[in-house]
Amino acid sequence: MHQVSRRDEKRARDRAGGRAGAMALLLAGAMLLTACGGSDSSSEGTRDLSSGTREGQGSTGGGQPAPDAVEPEKGRAAAPTGDAADTSEPDIAAPDYLSTFALDVDTASYGYARRTLGDGRLPTPEDVRPEEFVNSFRQGYERPKGPGFSVNVDGARIGTGKGGGDGTGASGWSLLRVGLATEAAPATAERPPAALTFVVDISGSMAETGRLDLVRKSLDILTDELRDDDSIALVTFSDQAETRLPMTRVKGNRKRIKDAVREMQPAQSTNVEAGITLGYEKSVDGHREGATNRVVLLSDALANTGDTEAEGILKKIDSARREYGITLFGVGVGSDYGDAFMEQLTNKGDGNTTYVGDDEQARKVFVDQLPAHLEIRARDAKAQVAFDRKTVRQFRLIGYENRKVADEDFRDDSVDGGEVGPGHTVTALYAVRLRDGASGTVAEATVRWLDPKTRKPREETGSVRTEAVKGSLWGGENYRLQVAAVAAYFADHLRGGDLPGAPRLRELASRADGLAETTEDSAVRKLATAIAQADRLEGGSGTGDGAEPSEGEIG
């Protein structure tokens, strides 16, 4: 009642203000919009995912005008240079032309979305992260011949595809792909030994089929796959945490490890704080020099006891994380899954997260992709894309809202970035609007990371010119770029976005079907199924076969 009376009072004051008050409000609103349009991409308001709306503008928002009317800021050596303001195009603000973000190899958002759609529900917008959809598919990038990254930059025009399907607002827009890749994962025998502390959720919610039973199968598979010189510790948690197995060398102890895994049974509430705290203690106790020391959290991430905030939990183990270089790998399970919470934990824990929905996916994560999930090839990796003001009128980064880094912090190695393993690829897609008749460099992409052993910084750079992004997206033969585009458009649709040139779900499903045939990639076939399921749930005519959930592939 108190809120209602305040609204009534406000309406009365507004009416009393008459035309002058209304004009003042309009002017104030115009000034606010102008200020938002001119804000730096690293400090803009983030999108309110729960309401399906976006706040502000920017490289991750509604489109960023290129900075015609400003001089380059001091101290940014990578910044492009250009001519004075182009008064023929009404860029009303003086925004940034740099886009900076921490690398992200997570794929859990896509895996969980597929699980949710398979269960006959649409995923909630806040659980949809486009970069994780895109990074779930092979991209075919050229890989470096040694440590570090290759930088691949290409693109295509969105609105010139043969056969129609330009979508809404595609005119003048292109899709730019920045692709980063590490050297292919080594054979299991060639990787460093691993000291793994498994922190397993045995709370009551884990009793559901596809949770604790799948965790047991996953750890059973892993125990057979690990080498004799690897080590395992096992911690379980419900309302309290318990050590089931101290750090134990695998050689001669596989049966002991499997027995400890089989004895895990569902208990009570979910105290993730207690589990992670004890897990890090055991990891420090069993720390091995020269080995990959990692905590692996297997949970539905539905914390309800103890500290339930990711930042608070990780503060308690911060010194162990930094001093011993222990990273956190999150493996999500369950039809009800705390995706956002798990992502926050692993981002702050210098790790990554994936989602396991069935036995096939467990084998993929713990066997096929094991070296990529265990070994670290790059620490605190960040990317910065500098757009050329002479050729680019607007740009917009698709996703990465949770991974934004202030532009001035790109070369500040004390600022947290992302951790990347061998055989990983990272893709960032931009919607880019070129200037009419533009010719020259579109963007220069730089990746910076710390060597995991020496902690020395390294950089690699790649660039792309206008002629490389003027071909047709949908009519061309860059099929992997098209797969990335379909995944990005699908994710953006699920969270209520408004990307330029967005096709309808029915068309996206059709394109994914065609790409699955062309690429002979089962992961793309599953993408087509997921899009058709979403279309049907939204009242469209798409059909899906309910294929099993999958996070896709490490490229």
XYZ file of C-alpha atoms in Angstrom:
555
model
C 0.000 0.000 0.000
C 2.849 2.326 0.784
C 4.295 1.853 -2.737
C 0.899 2.483 -4.338
C 0.409 5.735 -2.436
C 3.848 6.924 -3.536
C 3.009 6.235 -7.161
C -0.280 8.161 -6.776
C 1.577 11.096 -5.268
C 4.083 11.051 -8.123
C 1.339 11.043 -10.742
C -0.274 14.039 -9.022
C 3.018 15.929 -9.029
C 3.550 15.102 -12.696
C 0.108 16.361 -13.650
C 0.654 19.532 -11.620
C 3.921 20.150 -13.427
C 2.024 20.539 -16.712
C 3.715 20.865 -20.063
C 6.882 22.416 -18.616
C 7.450 19.409 -16.352
C 6.930 16.996 -19.221
C 9.387 18.890 -21.389
C 11.965 18.822 -18.585
C 11.568 15.066 -18.261
C 11.978 14.588 -22.001
C 15.144 16.665 -22.031
C 16.544 14.785 -19.050
C 15.769 11.483 -20.744
C 17.508 12.596 -23.927
C 20.583 13.600 -21.947
C 20.618 10.244 -20.167
C 20.370 8.310 -23.431
C 23.178 10.362 -24.925
C 25.357 9.666 -21.894
C 24.640 5.920 -22.108
C 25.467 5.907 -25.803
C 28.841 7.475 -25.096
C 29.901 5.220 -22.239
C 32.998 3.066 -22.434
C 32.370 -0.562 -23.372
C 34.086 -1.729 -20.215
C 31.799 0.179 -17.873
C 28.376 -0.001 -19.476
C 25.271 -1.371 -17.815
C 24.768 -5.087 -18.242
C 21.705 -6.703 -19.692
C 18.938 -7.633 -17.277
C 18.578 -11.214 -18.440
C 15.672 -12.028 -16.156
C 13.476 -9.418 -17.820
C 14.645 -10.074 -21.364
C 15.717 -6.436 -21.859
C 19.043 -4.713 -22.258
C 20.341 -1.695 -20.394
C 22.441 0.846 -22.199
C 24.415 0.416 -25.412
C 27.804 -0.925 -26.244
C 29.807 -3.737 -27.698
C 27.689 -6.224 -25.846
C 24.503 -4.219 -26.044
C 22.539 -2.596 -28.798
C 25.382 -1.678 -31.144
C 28.409 0.547 -30.641
C 29.026 3.507 -32.986
C 32.642 3.852 -34.065
C 34.394 6.855 -32.453
C 34.520 9.423 -35.227
C 34.657 12.458 -32.987
C 37.314 11.481 -30.454
C 41.068 11.288 -30.384
C 42.695 8.040 -29.261
C 43.137 7.843 -25.527
C 46.706 7.971 -24.277
C 48.442 4.754 -23.349
C 46.631 2.495 -25.837
C 49.262 1.438 -28.302
C 46.948 -1.056 -30.002
C 44.332 1.573 -30.756
C 43.663 2.309 -34.412
C 44.158 5.760 -35.848
C 42.034 7.571 -38.373
C 40.784 10.780 -39.840
C 38.740 13.449 -38.139
C 35.000 13.165 -37.619
C 32.876 12.084 -40.573
C 30.019 14.539 -40.304
C 27.996 12.733 -42.985
C 27.115 9.965 -40.519
C 25.344 11.011 -37.308
C 27.355 9.197 -34.643
C 26.042 11.168 -31.698
C 28.424 9.959 -29.005
C 32.149 9.543 -28.443
C 32.301 5.855 -27.535
C 35.158 3.410 -27.241
C 36.405 1.423 -30.230
C 38.061 -1.346 -28.202
C 36.414 -4.557 -27.044
C 38.196 -6.450 -24.259
C 37.185 -9.699 -22.565
C 38.589 -12.698 -20.703
C 38.744 -15.896 -22.713
C 36.056 -18.465 -21.934
C 36.101 -22.164 -22.853
C 32.975 -23.061 -20.862
C 30.236 -24.989 -22.651
C 27.832 -25.807 -19.808
C 25.210 -23.241 -20.824
C 24.639 -24.996 -24.139
C 24.670 -28.502 -22.641
C 22.148 -27.539 -19.991
C 19.945 -25.742 -22.526
C 19.792 -28.913 -24.614
C 18.902 -30.939 -21.535
C 16.149 -28.467 -20.636
C 14.694 -28.480 -24.152
C 14.790 -32.273 -24.197
C 12.722 -32.218 -20.999
C 10.110 -30.072 -22.747
C 11.020 -26.710 -21.211
C 12.583 -23.550 -22.544
C 15.785 -22.505 -20.711
C 15.555 -19.361 -18.631
C 17.239 -16.338 -20.275
C 19.759 -15.900 -17.447
C 21.102 -19.430 -18.080
C 21.836 -18.702 -21.754
C 25.348 -17.451 -22.580
C 25.889 -17.161 -26.355
C 29.655 -17.586 -26.206
C 29.191 -21.022 -24.624
C 26.797 -22.047 -27.391
C 29.303 -20.946 -30.029
C 32.284 -22.523 -28.269
C 30.537 -25.899 -28.212
C 31.334 -26.545 -31.879
C 34.409 -27.266 -33.942
C 35.613 -24.294 -35.950
C 38.507 -25.714 -37.950
C 41.002 -22.994 -37.046
C 44.643 -23.246 -37.950
C 46.499 -24.234 -34.794
C 49.887 -23.016 -33.579
C 52.919 -25.245 -33.879
C 53.893 -25.052 -30.243
C 52.771 -23.276 -27.063
C 50.469 -20.304 -27.245
C 47.667 -19.315 -29.609
C 46.913 -18.901 -33.251
C 44.715 -15.891 -34.089
C 42.195 -16.332 -36.907
C 39.935 -13.459 -38.001
C 37.346 -13.677 -40.784
C 33.718 -12.889 -41.484
C 30.908 -12.460 -44.008
C 27.959 -10.214 -44.800
C 24.754 -11.205 -43.020
C 22.118 -9.872 -45.382
C 23.135 -11.147 -48.803
C 22.519 -14.878 -48.539
C 21.099 -16.642 -51.574
C 17.654 -18.061 -51.101
C 16.539 -15.211 -48.852
C 16.571 -15.485 -45.084
C 18.179 -12.136 -44.450
C 16.341 -11.816 -41.141
C 15.412 -8.555 -39.476
C 17.628 -5.480 -39.768
C 20.409 -7.245 -41.683
C 21.119 -4.436 -44.147
C 24.719 -3.277 -43.973
C 25.738 -5.720 -41.225
C 28.471 -8.354 -41.303
C 29.436 -11.112 -38.889
C 33.061 -10.985 -37.734
C 34.645 -14.087 -36.199
C 37.699 -13.910 -33.961
C 39.019 -17.424 -33.454
C 41.774 -18.407 -31.025
C 43.212 -21.908 -30.844
C 45.835 -23.736 -28.816
C 47.975 -26.632 -29.973
C 46.141 -29.947 -30.215
C 45.823 -31.925 -27.007
C 48.635 -34.421 -26.426
C 48.134 -38.117 -26.043
C 47.314 -39.060 -22.458
C 50.788 -40.528 -22.012
C 52.408 -37.198 -22.922
C 50.615 -34.917 -20.470
C 51.997 -34.027 -17.025
C 50.767 -36.114 -14.090
C 47.548 -34.946 -12.451
C 46.689 -34.514 -8.765
C 42.896 -34.297 -8.752
C 40.668 -33.619 -5.766
C 37.078 -34.571 -6.534
C 34.457 -32.684 -4.545
C 31.164 -34.535 -4.964
C 27.718 -33.260 -4.049
C 25.746 -36.019 -2.247
C 22.870 -33.817 -1.092
C 19.271 -34.970 -1.298
C 18.714 -33.355 -4.699
C 21.476 -35.565 -6.133
C 19.302 -38.654 -5.599
C 17.424 -37.908 -8.830
C 18.291 -40.206 -11.738
C 21.033 -38.654 -13.838
C 22.817 -36.987 -10.942
C 24.776 -38.982 -8.335
C 24.453 -42.196 -10.332
C 25.973 -40.416 -13.336
C 28.733 -38.959 -11.154
C 29.619 -42.475 -9.958
C 29.795 -43.718 -13.556
C 31.879 -40.714 -14.565
C 34.426 -41.272 -11.795
C 34.501 -44.998 -12.536
C 35.315 -44.234 -16.173
C 37.945 -41.715 -15.122
C 39.652 -44.098 -12.710
C 40.238 -46.533 -15.557
C 41.495 -43.746 -17.819
C 44.015 -42.120 -15.444
C 47.667 -43.103 -15.499
C 49.488 -44.914 -12.704
C 51.387 -41.751 -11.754
C 48.204 -39.677 -11.349
C 46.677 -39.091 -7.901
C 43.099 -38.779 -6.649
C 41.488 -37.444 -3.478
C 37.738 -37.670 -2.816
C 35.644 -35.276 -0.723
C 31.857 -35.435 -0.412
C 29.465 -32.852 0.968
C 25.835 -32.454 1.931
C 25.179 -30.347 5.046
C 28.799 -31.065 6.054
C 31.939 -32.083 4.137
C 33.804 -35.360 4.616
C 37.089 -36.752 3.269
C 36.404 -40.147 1.723
C 39.879 -40.618 0.282
C 43.072 -38.629 0.930
C 45.358 -37.919 -2.015
C 46.153 -41.402 -3.304
C 48.390 -42.520 -6.155
C 46.371 -44.412 -8.770
C 48.919 -47.191 -9.217
C 47.853 -50.199 -7.173
C 44.787 -48.396 -5.781
C 42.180 -48.427 -8.557
C 39.929 -50.836 -6.646
C 40.225 -48.742 -3.469
C 39.278 -45.608 -5.405
C 36.283 -47.300 -7.081
C 35.081 -48.688 -3.753
C 35.106 -45.178 -2.252
C 33.136 -43.896 -5.240
C 30.534 -46.680 -5.013
C 29.956 -46.001 -1.304
C 28.675 -42.460 -1.945
C 24.963 -42.158 -1.101
C 22.589 -39.146 -1.111
C 22.276 -37.357 2.214
C 20.788 -33.991 3.201
C 21.190 -30.310 2.199
C 23.765 -28.709 -0.150
C 26.677 -26.942 1.542
C 28.923 -26.151 -1.420
C 31.039 -23.870 0.772
C 31.988 -26.741 3.080
C 32.776 -29.041 0.154
C 35.010 -26.613 -1.729
C 36.806 -25.456 1.424
C 37.670 -29.025 2.445
C 38.470 -29.923 -1.149
C 41.063 -27.175 -1.410
C 42.537 -28.198 1.930
C 42.997 -31.759 0.645
C 44.406 -30.456 -2.638
C 46.997 -28.388 -0.744
C 47.834 -31.388 1.469
C 48.392 -33.533 -1.616
C 49.967 -30.833 -3.787
C 52.538 -32.157 -6.261
C 55.207 -30.015 -7.889
C 55.215 -30.313 -11.673
C 51.743 -31.874 -11.739
C 48.361 -30.468 -12.711
C 46.745 -29.723 -9.347
C 43.015 -29.302 -9.796
C 39.808 -29.414 -7.772
C 36.920 -30.984 -9.714
C 33.448 -30.080 -8.429
C 30.642 -32.440 -9.493
C 27.278 -31.029 -8.469
C 23.857 -29.772 -9.488
C 25.078 -26.493 -7.912
C 21.847 -25.879 -5.993
C 23.510 -24.474 -2.858
C 21.146 -23.911 0.084
C 23.343 -24.171 3.207
C 26.399 -22.210 4.329
C 27.703 -19.425 2.114
C 25.728 -19.592 -1.133
C 27.583 -16.791 -2.930
C 30.439 -17.730 -5.264
C 32.631 -14.779 -4.280
C 32.254 -15.464 -0.565
C 33.075 -19.149 -0.986
C 36.217 -18.542 -3.023
C 37.514 -15.833 -0.673
C 37.958 -18.559 1.922
C 40.332 -20.524 -0.284
C 41.913 -17.608 -2.148
C 45.388 -17.981 -0.685
C 45.518 -21.694 -1.535
C 44.289 -20.960 -5.051
C 46.926 -18.288 -5.660
C 49.907 -19.750 -3.803
C 49.553 -23.294 -5.157
C 48.002 -22.524 -8.546
C 45.077 -24.851 -7.931
C 42.342 -24.478 -10.529
C 38.657 -25.393 -10.329
C 36.870 -27.514 -12.934
C 33.076 -27.662 -12.592
C 31.017 -30.559 -13.936
C 27.285 -29.893 -13.806
C 24.558 -32.557 -13.670
C 20.792 -32.689 -13.204
C 17.619 -31.408 -14.840
C 17.501 -28.612 -12.230
C 20.992 -27.166 -12.262
C 22.470 -23.983 -10.799
C 24.214 -23.038 -14.034
C 24.907 -19.393 -13.204
C 26.288 -20.284 -9.752
C 28.632 -22.941 -11.177
C 29.845 -20.528 -13.853
C 30.630 -17.867 -11.243
C 32.541 -20.373 -9.117
C 34.728 -21.621 -11.946
C 35.342 -18.162 -13.413
C 36.594 -16.915 -10.053
C 38.397 -20.212 -9.439
C 40.598 -19.900 -12.552
C 38.874 -22.776 -14.278
C 36.055 -23.767 -16.569
C 32.801 -25.682 -16.500
C 30.970 -28.250 -18.562
C 27.696 -30.137 -18.296
C 27.231 -33.913 -18.367
C 23.805 -35.273 -19.235
C 24.366 -38.968 -19.927
C 26.921 -41.796 -20.119
C 28.039 -40.802 -23.615
C 28.769 -37.264 -22.503
C 30.576 -38.504 -19.384
C 32.880 -40.584 -21.564
C 33.489 -37.631 -23.843
C 34.471 -35.343 -20.947
C 36.485 -37.821 -18.883
C 38.125 -39.794 -21.696
C 38.130 -38.026 -25.077
C 38.644 -34.529 -23.690
C 40.590 -35.402 -20.553
C 43.903 -33.643 -21.375
C 42.099 -30.446 -22.406
C 40.168 -30.374 -19.137
C 43.156 -31.132 -16.916
C 46.176 -29.344 -18.357
C 46.560 -25.550 -18.502
C 48.333 -24.015 -21.509
C 47.523 -20.365 -20.834
C 46.685 -18.488 -17.651
C 44.783 -15.213 -17.341
C 44.213 -15.091 -21.088
C 42.449 -11.994 -22.443
C 41.538 -10.768 -25.899
C 41.264 -7.222 -27.185
C 39.755 -6.322 -30.546
C 40.521 -2.848 -31.915
C 38.112 -1.653 -34.621
C 39.242 0.838 -37.252
C 37.153 3.999 -37.188
C 37.658 4.579 -40.926
C 35.899 1.355 -41.911
C 33.603 0.447 -39.008
C 30.494 2.367 -38.102
C 29.130 0.063 -35.384
C 30.154 -3.153 -33.665
C 28.605 -5.445 -31.138
C 30.151 -8.374 -29.266
C 27.764 -11.321 -29.013
C 27.840 -12.626 -25.445
C 30.764 -12.462 -22.989
C 28.826 -10.100 -20.690
C 30.196 -11.943 -17.651
C 33.742 -11.870 -19.008
C 34.206 -8.185 -19.834
C 37.528 -6.588 -18.889
C 38.268 -2.868 -18.729
C 40.214 -1.868 -21.845
C 43.006 -0.316 -19.791
C 43.416 -3.624 -17.899
C 44.247 -5.670 -20.996
C 47.986 -5.594 -20.249
C 47.595 -5.498 -16.476
C 48.591 -9.066 -15.651
C 47.229 -8.802 -12.125
C 43.706 -8.663 -13.600
C 42.078 -12.063 -13.855
C 41.592 -13.609 -17.296
C 40.616 -17.069 -18.476
C 42.466 -20.389 -18.311
C 42.797 -22.410 -21.518
C 43.958 -25.975 -22.034
C 45.460 -27.840 -25.007
C 43.192 -28.456 -27.981
C 40.740 -25.725 -27.014
C 39.315 -23.130 -29.359
C 37.748 -19.843 -28.295
C 35.429 -17.940 -30.638
C 34.112 -14.406 -30.315
C 31.498 -13.218 -32.804
C 30.790 -9.571 -33.545
C 27.978 -7.995 -35.493
C 29.790 -5.267 -37.440
C 28.314 -2.495 -39.577
C 30.811 -1.209 -42.115
C 30.788 2.282 -43.517
C 29.505 2.706 -47.065
C 32.313 2.160 -49.541
C 34.803 1.387 -46.762
C 38.101 -0.237 -47.706
C 40.973 -1.227 -45.447
C 41.475 -2.870 -42.062
C 38.303 -3.737 -40.158
C 39.805 -4.916 -36.882
C 42.954 -6.153 -35.213
C 42.619 -8.883 -32.572
C 45.263 -9.477 -29.908
C 45.358 -12.267 -27.361
C 47.532 -11.919 -24.246
C 48.237 -14.665 -21.728
C 50.705 -15.807 -19.090
C 52.879 -18.856 -19.587
C 51.598 -21.318 -16.949
C 55.115 -22.258 -15.854
C 57.113 -19.035 -16.062
C 54.184 -16.580 -15.665
C 55.755 -14.451 -18.397
C 53.274 -12.609 -20.646
C 52.970 -13.402 -24.347
C 50.879 -11.948 -27.158
C 49.729 -12.886 -30.649
C 47.844 -10.688 -33.104
C 45.757 -11.133 -36.227
C 43.748 -8.750 -38.409
C 41.094 -8.727 -41.115
C 40.381 -6.365 -44.032
C 37.096 -5.308 -45.590
C 37.443 -7.579 -48.613
C 37.532 -10.602 -46.292
C 34.127 -9.865 -44.742
C 32.103 -8.867 -47.803
C 31.186 -12.366 -49.011
C 27.818 -13.915 -48.241
C 27.396 -15.614 -44.867
C 24.605 -17.988 -45.831
C 25.516 -18.418 -49.468
C 29.231 -19.030 -48.983
C 31.235 -22.153 -48.271
C 32.561 -21.201 -44.842
C 30.380 -23.813 -43.192
C 31.982 -23.602 -39.753
C 31.360 -19.867 -39.640
C 27.725 -20.613 -40.481
C 27.523 -23.151 -37.650
C 28.857 -20.509 -35.258
C 26.292 -18.026 -36.586
C 23.403 -20.465 -36.117
C 24.504 -21.206 -32.540
C 24.822 -17.496 -31.739
C 21.446 -16.580 -33.232
C 19.819 -19.476 -31.385
C 21.269 -18.384 -28.040
C 20.345 -14.769 -28.629
C 16.760 -15.762 -29.450
C 16.454 -17.849 -26.270
C 17.403 -14.889 -24.119
C 15.171 -12.424 -25.949
C 17.887 -10.651 -27.917
C 17.742 -8.563 -31.061
C 20.781 -9.355 -33.188
C 20.794 -7.857 -36.696
C 19.643 -10.325 -39.333
C 18.207 -12.843 -36.869
C 16.367 -15.622 -38.776
C 13.265 -17.273 -37.373
C 13.760 -20.498 -35.426
C 12.265 -22.564 -38.230
C 14.840 -21.173 -40.646
C 17.665 -21.651 -38.157
C 16.675 -25.308 -37.710
C 16.636 -25.760 -41.486
C 20.068 -24.191 -41.835
C 21.442 -26.401 -39.045
C 19.998 -29.468 -40.782
C 21.766 -28.536 -43.995
C 25.022 -27.826 -42.196
C 24.819 -31.173 -40.399
C 24.634 -32.892 -43.797
C 27.492 -30.837 -45.223
C 29.848 -31.155 -42.263
C 28.797 -34.709 -41.291
C 29.004 -33.500 -37.696
C 26.685 -35.165 -35.180
C 27.015 -32.172 -32.848
C 25.488 -29.919 -35.522
C 22.668 -32.435 -35.980
C 21.913 -32.153 -32.265
C 21.913 -28.381 -32.596
C 19.243 -28.651 -35.304
C 17.185 -30.861 -33.008
C 17.456 -28.386 -30.133
C 16.356 -25.466 -32.320
C 13.372 -27.440 -33.603
C 12.414 -28.327 -30.033
C 12.538 -24.661 -29.027
C 10.439 -23.713 -32.053
C 7.817 -26.276 -31.107
C 7.736 -25.139 -27.479
C 7.221 -21.561 -28.631
C 4.302 -22.608 -30.800
C 6.112 -22.986 -34.117
C 6.000 -25.971 -36.405
C 9.443 -27.365 -35.695
C 9.833 -30.958 -34.580
C 12.575 -32.584 -32.566
C 13.550 -36.162 -31.871
C 14.648 -35.596 -28.283
C 18.270 -36.516 -28.935
C 20.537 -36.811 -25.941
C 22.085 -33.626 -24.525
C 25.634 -32.790 -25.508
C 27.974 -29.872 -24.990
C 29.274 -30.286 -28.534
C 32.948 -30.592 -29.319
C 36.295 -29.183 -28.386
C 37.675 -27.915 -31.671
